[in-house]
């Protein structure tokens, strides 16, 4: 059938083939074009032979070393770097040549002109016409600015954590006697106090308790960044069962049952895993359940990715709010009964990030929320 728009299909095909041929012919034999592309790239590109002798490089590499390509050819890393740096580079190169495998690294490197830059490098062996490894091609990107920004952010976060830690820890101390004394006054002098005085005391107690809960949650949030990964793995099922046991009263009041599936083992600090289950389950009890419901706790491992989830059948969370609820102090529909601080999910997010993972919420089929945390655990 002739193609009405483009003439005959054969003609259309021929012109496409012509186009491809044109592009190929302009690229294939055109070493000048290839050279132009290589020199336009802002990453350093260099080629070394089997003996670690430079055989070529691009313009970015010329600027980095401070020598023209013609001046670099024939030299080795020992001509450009200090002996220990050059030896390390050579040993990595040898490993690549022996294994035939690519190698990626991010590291601080002293430049030949005395500066230090943070390079993200990838090196790979290349093969000669005889099919044998003939040398190494390296591509390095200067990511010093990004690294410095990341380090500054990390330092600022550590300082903020230290500040939040001190403040929340120290402010808890005076709160305990405030609550204690107000309770003594209320209990001991109940008969002598009039209604407004009793109400004022109740206000002092409930506001102080709220503040105490906030301090406790802030302290947990500030502590997450400081914990190290333990060496022993935990049975997450045992932890989930212990958490559920500790919540027996709340579960009884809510008239729900909790079903715990087969959970994988995982290598994270016990206190953090307790926080994860406690927060997800308490939230499911507070916001996501009706009498008679079953809250399900599940988990799985796929290679080094371990995930846990808590599924409820409550009112759910509108799609546009699902990211925001992980922000610190974000509370959706805070009521007298829910008594939240808006810090719990932010802490879970920090735990996830601490272990290179993530946390998110999705809608439970049929309604409700399923909260997930995924962490990277290379211990198994
Ligand atoms: P808190 O519970 O202390 O307020 P969180 O950070 O744990 O703080 O939760 C933040 C908000 O997310 C809650 O105020 C609530 O609005 C919402 N939320 C959390 N879990 C659920 C859930 N299972 N179902 C519905 N909403 C939830």
mmCIF file of N, CA and C in Angstrom, residues 5 20 38 51 69 73 77 85 117 130 163 167 178 184 188 192 234 240 245 285 292 338 358 361 363 370 372 379:
data_model
loop_
_atom_site.group_PDB
_atom_site.id
_atom_site.type_symbol
_atom_site.label_atom_id
_atom_site.label_comp_id
_atom_site.label_asym_id
_atom_site.label_seq_id
_atom_site.Cartn_x
_atom_site.Cartn_y
_atom_site.Cartn_z
ATOM 1 N N UNK A 5 1.033 10.041 2.749
ATOM 2 C CA UNK A 5 1.726 11.243 3.256
ATOM 3 C C UNK A 5 3.163 11.332 2.762
ATOM 4 N N UNK A 20 20.847 8.079 8.088
ATOM 5 C CA UNK A 20 21.726 7.377 9.028
ATOM 6 C C UNK A 20 23.131 7.285 8.443
ATOM 7 N N UNK A 38 36.044 15.244 22.514
ATOM 8 C CA UNK A 38 36.848 14.897 23.703
ATOM 9 C C UNK A 38 37.399 16.156 24.368
ATOM 10 N N UNK A 51 52.324 0.105 30.688
ATOM 11 C CA UNK A 51 53.375 0.444 31.656
ATOM 12 C C UNK A 51 53.071 1.717 32.448
ATOM 13 N N UNK A 69 49.386 18.325 26.124
ATOM 14 C CA UNK A 69 49.324 16.876 25.892
ATOM 15 C C UNK A 69 50.686 16.343 25.419
ATOM 16 N N UNK A 73 52.687 13.202 27.149
ATOM 17 C CA UNK A 73 52.910 11.909 26.497
ATOM 18 C C UNK A 73 54.342 11.435 26.788
ATOM 19 N N UNK A 77 52.756 8.795 36.088
ATOM 20 C CA UNK A 77 52.247 9.519 37.261
ATOM 21 C C UNK A 77 53.378 9.927 38.196
ATOM 22 N N UNK A 85 51.515 8.924 46.157
ATOM 23 C CA UNK A 85 50.281 9.048 45.370
ATOM 24 C C UNK A 85 50.438 8.269 44.064
ATOM 25 N N UNK A 117 42.076 18.575 44.940
ATOM 26 C CA UNK A 117 40.728 18.551 44.355
ATOM 27 C C UNK A 117 40.092 17.197 44.641
ATOM 28 N N UNK A 130 44.493 -6.663 18.530
ATOM 29 C CA UNK A 130 44.677 -8.100 18.750
ATOM 30 C C UNK A 130 43.744 -8.656 19.823
ATOM 31 N N UNK A 163 23.142 20.814 69.029
ATOM 32 C CA UNK A 163 22.381 21.869 69.703
ATOM 33 C C UNK A 163 21.029 21.328 70.192
ATOM 34 N N UNK A 167 19.853 21.079 74.056
ATOM 35 C CA UNK A 167 18.671 21.815 74.492
ATOM 36 C C UNK A 167 17.604 20.854 75.012
ATOM 37 N N UNK A 178 8.810 20.484 87.844
ATOM 38 C CA UNK A 178 7.616 21.317 87.600
ATOM 39 C C UNK A 178 6.367 20.419 87.620
ATOM 40 N N UNK A 184 1.784 17.301 93.119
ATOM 41 C CA UNK A 184 1.680 17.284 94.585
ATOM 42 C C UNK A 184 0.640 18.312 95.037
ATOM 43 N N UNK A 188 -2.544 17.061 96.961
ATOM 44 C CA UNK A 188 -2.578 17.311 98.397
ATOM 45 C C UNK A 188 -3.574 18.414 98.774
ATOM 46 N N UNK A 192 -8.705 22.318 99.219
ATOM 47 C CA UNK A 192 -8.592 23.748 99.561
ATOM 48 C C UNK A 192 -8.604 24.658 98.331
ATOM 49 N N UNK A 234 19.855 -8.417 63.913
ATOM 50 C CA UNK A 234 18.708 -8.554 64.813
ATOM 51 C C UNK A 234 17.607 -9.320 64.111
ATOM 52 N N UNK A 240 9.620 -6.501 66.686
ATOM 53 C CA UNK A 240 8.230 -6.076 66.441
ATOM 54 C C UNK A 240 7.308 -6.661 67.508
ATOM 55 N N UNK A 245 4.015 -5.935 72.319
ATOM 56 C CA UNK A 245 3.748 -6.293 73.717
ATOM 57 C C UNK A 245 3.735 -5.034 74.598
ATOM 58 N N UNK A 285 -2.416 3.044 65.256
ATOM 59 C CA UNK A 285 -3.444 2.966 66.304
ATOM 60 C C UNK A 285 -4.150 4.314 66.461
ATOM 61 N N UNK A 292 -11.976 -3.354 65.709
ATOM 62 C CA UNK A 292 -12.169 -4.562 64.901
ATOM 63 C C UNK A 292 -11.156 -4.693 63.770
ATOM 64 N N UNK A 338 -5.086 12.827 70.000
ATOM 65 C CA UNK A 338 -3.948 12.201 69.323
ATOM 66 C C UNK A 338 -2.609 12.522 69.982
ATOM 67 N N UNK A 358 15.243 4.908 52.506
ATOM 68 C CA UNK A 358 14.183 5.912 52.332
ATOM 69 C C UNK A 358 12.926 5.433 53.043
ATOM 70 N N UNK A 361 4.995 6.591 52.200
ATOM 71 C CA UNK A 361 3.689 6.038 52.547
ATOM 72 C C UNK A 361 2.882 5.860 51.274
ATOM 73 N N UNK A 363 -1.095 4.263 49.655
ATOM 74 C CA UNK A 363 -2.456 3.939 50.064
ATOM 75 C C UNK A 363 -2.618 2.432 50.179
ATOM 76 N N UNK A 370 -0.185 2.584 54.187
ATOM 77 C CA UNK A 370 0.876 1.605 54.416
ATOM 78 C C UNK A 370 2.183 2.394 54.474
ATOM 79 N N UNK A 372 6.177 2.599 54.834
ATOM 80 C CA UNK A 372 7.342 1.777 54.489
ATOM 81 C C UNK A 372 8.641 2.423 54.952
ATOM 82 N N UNK A 379 25.137 -6.614 55.358
ATOM 83 C CA UNK A 379 25.758 -7.568 56.293
ATOM 84 C C UNK A 379 25.476 -9.026 55.927
#
